[in-house]
Amino acid sequence: QIAVLREGNESQELAFLRKETDELRETLTSIKVDKQTIEVKLKLELDRYKNVEHQLAATNLELAMAKSERDDFQDQIKELEEEMNAQRSLNINMKEKMQEISQQL
């Protein structure tokens, strides 16, 4: 009778251990799936970050080019202003000389 009880206890213990092992396998599988999901999400997020980083670099390059173009325009405007001032001075001098000549006549 004791041997039968021991066998019954051992088979119950074995069934319990099998059930726990199955549960642990399910948990491990679930963890692996979660890990893969997280890895995929992280890769997508990293790709998105790299894309934004490239867009930012392109925007910075465009900004630098626009600033350079603006500086070029400002230089051209200064040159034109200097030319206009020189032309005004020349016109004033010509007017004065014309007045002198007309007064001498």
Coordinates of N, CA and C in Angstrom, one line a residue:
Q1 N 0.8 -1.2 0.0 CA 0.0 0.0 0.0 C 0.9 1.3 0.0
I2 N 1.9 1.2 0.8 CA 2.8 2.4 0.8 C 3.5 2.6 -0.5
A3 N 3.8 1.5 -1.2 CA 4.5 1.6 -2.5 C 3.5 2.2 -3.5
V4 N 2.2 1.9 -3.4 CA 1.2 2.4 -4.3 C 1.0 3.9 -4.0
L5 N 1.0 4.3 -2.7 CA 0.9 5.7 -2.4 C 2.1 6.5 -2.9
R6 N 3.3 5.9 -2.8 CA 4.5 6.5 -3.3 C 4.4 6.7 -4.8
E7 N 4.0 5.7 -5.5 CA 3.9 5.8 -6.9 C 2.9 6.9 -7.3
G8 N 1.8 7.0 -6.6 CA 0.8 8.0 -6.8 C 1.3 9.4 -6.6
N9 N 2.1 9.6 -5.5 CA 2.7 10.9 -5.2 C 3.7 11.2 -6.3
E10 N 4.5 10.2 -6.6 CA 5.5 10.5 -7.7 C 4.9 10.9 -9.0
S11 N 3.8 10.2 -9.4 CA 3.1 10.5 -10.6 C 2.5 11.9 -10.6
Q12 N 1.9 12.3 -9.4 CA 1.4 13.6 -9.2 C 2.5 14.7 -9.3
E13 N 3.6 14.4 -8.6 CA 4.7 15.3 -8.7 C 5.3 15.4 -10.1
L14 N 5.3 14.3 -10.8 CA 5.8 14.4 -12.2 C 4.8 15.2 -13.1
A15 N 3.5 15.0 -12.9 CA 2.5 15.7 -13.6 C 2.7 17.2 -13.3
F16 N 2.9 17.6 -12.1 CA 3.0 19.0 -11.7 C 4.3 19.6 -12.3
L17 N 5.4 18.8 -12.3 CA 6.6 19.3 -12.9 C 6.5 19.5 -14.4
R18 N 5.8 18.6 -15.0 CA 5.5 18.7 -16.5 C 4.7 19.9 -16.8
K19 N 3.7 20.2 -16.0 CA 2.8 21.3 -16.1 C 3.6 22.6 -16.0
E20 N 4.5 22.6 -14.9 CA 5.3 23.8 -14.7 C 6.3 24.0 -15.8
T21 N 6.9 22.9 -16.3 CA 7.8 23.0 -17.4 C 7.1 23.6 -18.7
D22 N 5.9 23.1 -19.0 CA 5.1 23.6 -20.1 C 4.8 25.1 -19.9
E23 N 4.5 25.5 -18.7 CA 4.2 26.9 -18.5 C 5.5 27.8 -18.7
L24 N 6.6 27.2 -18.2 CA 7.9 27.9 -18.4 C 8.2 28.1 -19.9
R25 N 8.0 27.0 -20.6 CA 8.2 27.0 -22.1 C 7.4 28.1 -22.7
E26 N 6.1 28.2 -22.4 CA 5.2 29.2 -22.9 C 5.7 30.6 -22.6
T27 N 6.1 30.7 -21.3 CA 6.6 32.1 -20.9 C 7.8 32.4 -21.7
L28 N 8.7 31.5 -21.8 CA 10.0 31.7 -22.6 C 9.6 32.1 -24.0
T29 N 8.7 31.4 -24.6 CA 8.3 31.7 -26.0 C 7.7 33.1 -26.1
S30 N 6.9 33.4 -25.1 CA 6.3 34.7 -25.1 C 7.4 35.8 -25.0
I31 N 8.3 35.6 -24.1 CA 9.4 36.5 -23.9 C 10.2 36.7 -25.2
K32 N 10.5 35.6 -25.9 CA 11.2 35.6 -27.2 C 10.4 36.4 -28.2
V33 N 9.1 36.3 -28.3 CA 8.3 37.0 -29.2 C 8.3 38.5 -28.8
D34 N 8.2 38.8 -27.6 CA 8.3 40.2 -27.1 C 9.6 40.8 -27.5
K35 N 10.7 40.0 -27.3 CA 12.0 40.5 -27.6 C 12.1 40.9 -29.1
Q36 N 11.6 40.0 -29.9 CA 11.7 40.2 -31.4 C 10.9 41.4 -31.7
T37 N 9.7 41.6 -31.1 CA 8.8 42.7 -31.4 C 9.6 44.0 -31.0
I38 N 10.2 44.0 -29.8 CA 10.9 45.2 -29.4 C 12.1 45.5 -30.3
E39 N 12.8 44.4 -30.8 CA 13.9 44.6 -31.7 C 13.4 45.3 -33.0
V40 N 12.3 44.8 -33.5 CA 11.8 45.3 -34.8 C 11.4 46.8 -34.6
K41 N 10.7 47.1 -33.4 CA 10.3 48.5 -33.2 C 11.5 49.4 -33.0
L42 N 12.5 48.9 -32.3 CA 13.8 49.7 -32.2 C 14.4 49.9 -33.5
K43 N 14.5 48.9 -34.4 CA 15.1 49.1 -35.7 C 14.3 50.1 -36.5
L44 N 13.0 50.1 -36.4 CA 12.1 51.0 -37.1 C 12.4 52.4 -36.6
E45 N 12.5 52.5 -35.3 CA 12.7 53.9 -34.7 C 14.1 54.4 -35.0
L46 N 15.1 53.5 -35.1 CA 16.4 53.9 -35.4 C 16.4 54.4 -36.9
D47 N 15.8 53.6 -37.8 CA 15.7 54.0 -39.2 C 15.0 55.4 -39.3
R48 N 13.9 55.6 -38.6 CA 13.2 56.9 -38.6 C 14.2 58.0 -38.1
Y49 N 14.9 57.7 -37.1 CA 15.8 58.7 -36.5 C 16.9 59.1 -37.5
K50 N 17.4 58.0 -38.2 CA 18.5 58.3 -39.2 C 17.9 59.1 -40.4
N51 N 16.7 58.8 -40.8 CA 16.0 59.5 -41.8 C 15.9 61.0 -41.4
V52 N 15.4 61.2 -40.2 CA 15.3 62.6 -39.7 C 16.6 63.3 -39.7
E53 N 17.7 62.6 -39.3 CA 19.0 63.1 -39.2 C 19.5 63.5 -40.6
H54 N 19.2 62.7 -41.6 CA 19.6 63.0 -43.0 C 18.8 64.2 -43.5
Q55 N 17.5 64.3 -43.2 CA 16.7 65.4 -43.6 C 17.3 66.7 -42.9
L56 N 17.7 66.6 -41.7 CA 18.2 67.8 -41.0 C 19.5 68.2 -41.6
A57 N 20.4 67.3 -42.0 CA 21.6 67.6 -42.7 C 21.4 68.3 -44.0
A58 N 20.4 67.8 -44.7 CA 20.0 68.4 -46.0 C 19.5 69.8 -45.8
T59 N 18.6 70.0 -44.8 CA 18.1 71.3 -44.5 C 19.2 72.3 -44.1
N60 N 20.2 71.8 -43.3 CA 21.3 72.6 -42.9 C 22.1 73.0 -44.1
L61 N 22.3 72.1 -45.0 CA 23.0 72.4 -46.3 C 22.3 73.5 -47.1
E62 N 21.0 73.3 -47.2 CA 20.2 74.3 -47.9 C 20.2 75.6 -47.3
L63 N 20.2 75.6 -46.0 CA 20.3 76.9 -45.2 C 21.6 77.6 -45.4
A64 N 22.7 76.8 -45.4 CA 24.0 77.3 -45.6 C 24.1 77.9 -47.0
M65 N 23.6 77.2 -48.0 CA 23.6 77.7 -49.4 C 22.8 79.0 -49.5
A66 N 21.6 79.0 -48.9 CA 20.8 80.2 -48.9 C 21.5 81.4 -48.2
K67 N 22.2 81.2 -47.2 CA 22.9 82.3 -46.5 C 24.1 82.8 -47.4
S68 N 24.7 81.8 -48.1 CA 25.8 82.2 -49.0 C 25.2 83.1 -50.1
E69 N 24.1 82.6 -50.7 CA 23.4 83.4 -51.8 C 23.0 84.8 -51.3
R70 N 22.5 84.8 -50.1 CA 22.1 86.1 -49.5 C 23.3 87.0 -49.4
D71 N 24.4 86.5 -48.9 CA 25.7 87.3 -48.7 C 26.1 87.8 -50.1
D72 N 26.0 86.9 -51.1 CA 26.4 87.3 -52.5 C 25.5 88.5 -52.9
F73 N 24.2 88.4 -52.7 CA 23.3 89.5 -53.1 C 23.6 90.8 -52.3
Q74 N 23.9 90.6 -51.0 CA 24.3 91.8 -50.3 C 25.6 92.5 -50.8
D75 N 26.5 91.7 -51.2 CA 27.7 92.2 -51.8 C 27.4 92.9 -53.1
Q76 N 26.6 92.3 -53.9 CA 26.2 93.0 -55.2 C 25.5 94.3 -54.9
I77 N 24.6 94.3 -53.9 CA 23.9 95.5 -53.6 C 24.8 96.6 -53.2
K78 N 25.8 96.3 -52.4 CA 26.8 97.3 -51.9 C 27.6 97.8 -53.1
E79 N 28.0 96.9 -54.0 CA 28.7 97.4 -55.2 C 27.8 98.3 -56.1
L80 N 26.6 98.0 -56.2 CA 25.7 98.8 -57.0 C 25.5 100.2 -56.3
E81 N 25.3 100.2 -55.0 CA 25.2 101.4 -54.2 C 26.4 102.3 -54.4
E82 N 27.6 101.7 -54.3 CA 28.8 102.4 -54.6 C 28.9 103.0 -56.0
E83 N 28.5 102.2 -57.0 CA 28.5 102.7 -58.3 C 27.5 103.9 -58.5
M84 N 26.3 103.8 -57.8 CA 25.3 104.8 -57.9 C 25.8 106.1 -57.2
N85 N 26.5 106.0 -56.1 CA 27.0 107.1 -55.4 C 28.1 107.8 -56.3
A86 N 28.9 107.0 -56.9 CA 30.0 107.5 -57.8 C 29.3 108.2 -59.0
Q87 N 28.3 107.7 -59.5 CA 27.6 108.3 -60.6 C 26.9 109.6 -60.2
R88 N 26.4 109.6 -59.0 CA 25.8 110.9 -58.5 C 26.8 112.0 -58.3
S89 N 28.0 111.6 -57.8 CA 29.1 112.5 -57.6 C 29.5 113.1 -59.0
L90 N 29.6 112.2 -59.9 CA 30.0 112.6 -61.3 C 29.0 113.5 -61.9
N91 N 27.7 113.2 -61.7 CA 26.6 114.1 -62.2 C 26.6 115.4 -61.5
I92 N 26.9 115.5 -60.2 CA 27.0 116.8 -59.5 C 28.1 117.6 -60.0
N93 N 29.3 116.9 -60.2 CA 30.4 117.6 -60.8 C 30.2 118.1 -62.2
M94 N 29.5 117.3 -63.0 CA 29.2 117.8 -64.3 C 28.2 119.0 -64.3
K95 N 27.2 118.9 -63.4 CA 26.3 120.1 -63.3 C 27.0 121.3 -62.9
E96 N 27.9 121.2 -61.9 CA 28.7 122.4 -61.5 C 29.5 122.9 -62.6
K97 N 30.2 122.1 -63.4 CA 31.0 122.5 -64.5 C 30.2 123.2 -65.5
M98 N 29.0 122.6 -65.8 CA 28.1 123.2 -66.8 C 27.6 124.6 -66.4
Q99 N 27.4 124.8 -65.1 CA 27.0 126.1 -64.6 C 28.1 127.1 -64.7
E100 N 29.3 126.6 -64.4 CA 30.5 127.5 -64.5 C 30.7 127.9 -66.0
I101 N 30.5 127.0 -66.9 CA 30.7 127.3 -68.3 C 29.6 128.3 -68.7
S102 N 28.3 128.0 -68.3 CA 27.3 128.9 -68.7 C 27.4 130.3 -68.1
Q103 N 28.0 130.4 -66.9 CA 28.2 131.7 -66.3 C 29.4 132.4 -67.1
Q104 N 30.3 131.7 -67.5 CA 31.4 132.3 -68.3 C 31.0 132.9 -69.6
L105 N 30.0 132.2 -70.1 CA 29.5 132.7 -71.4 C 28.6 133.8 -71.2

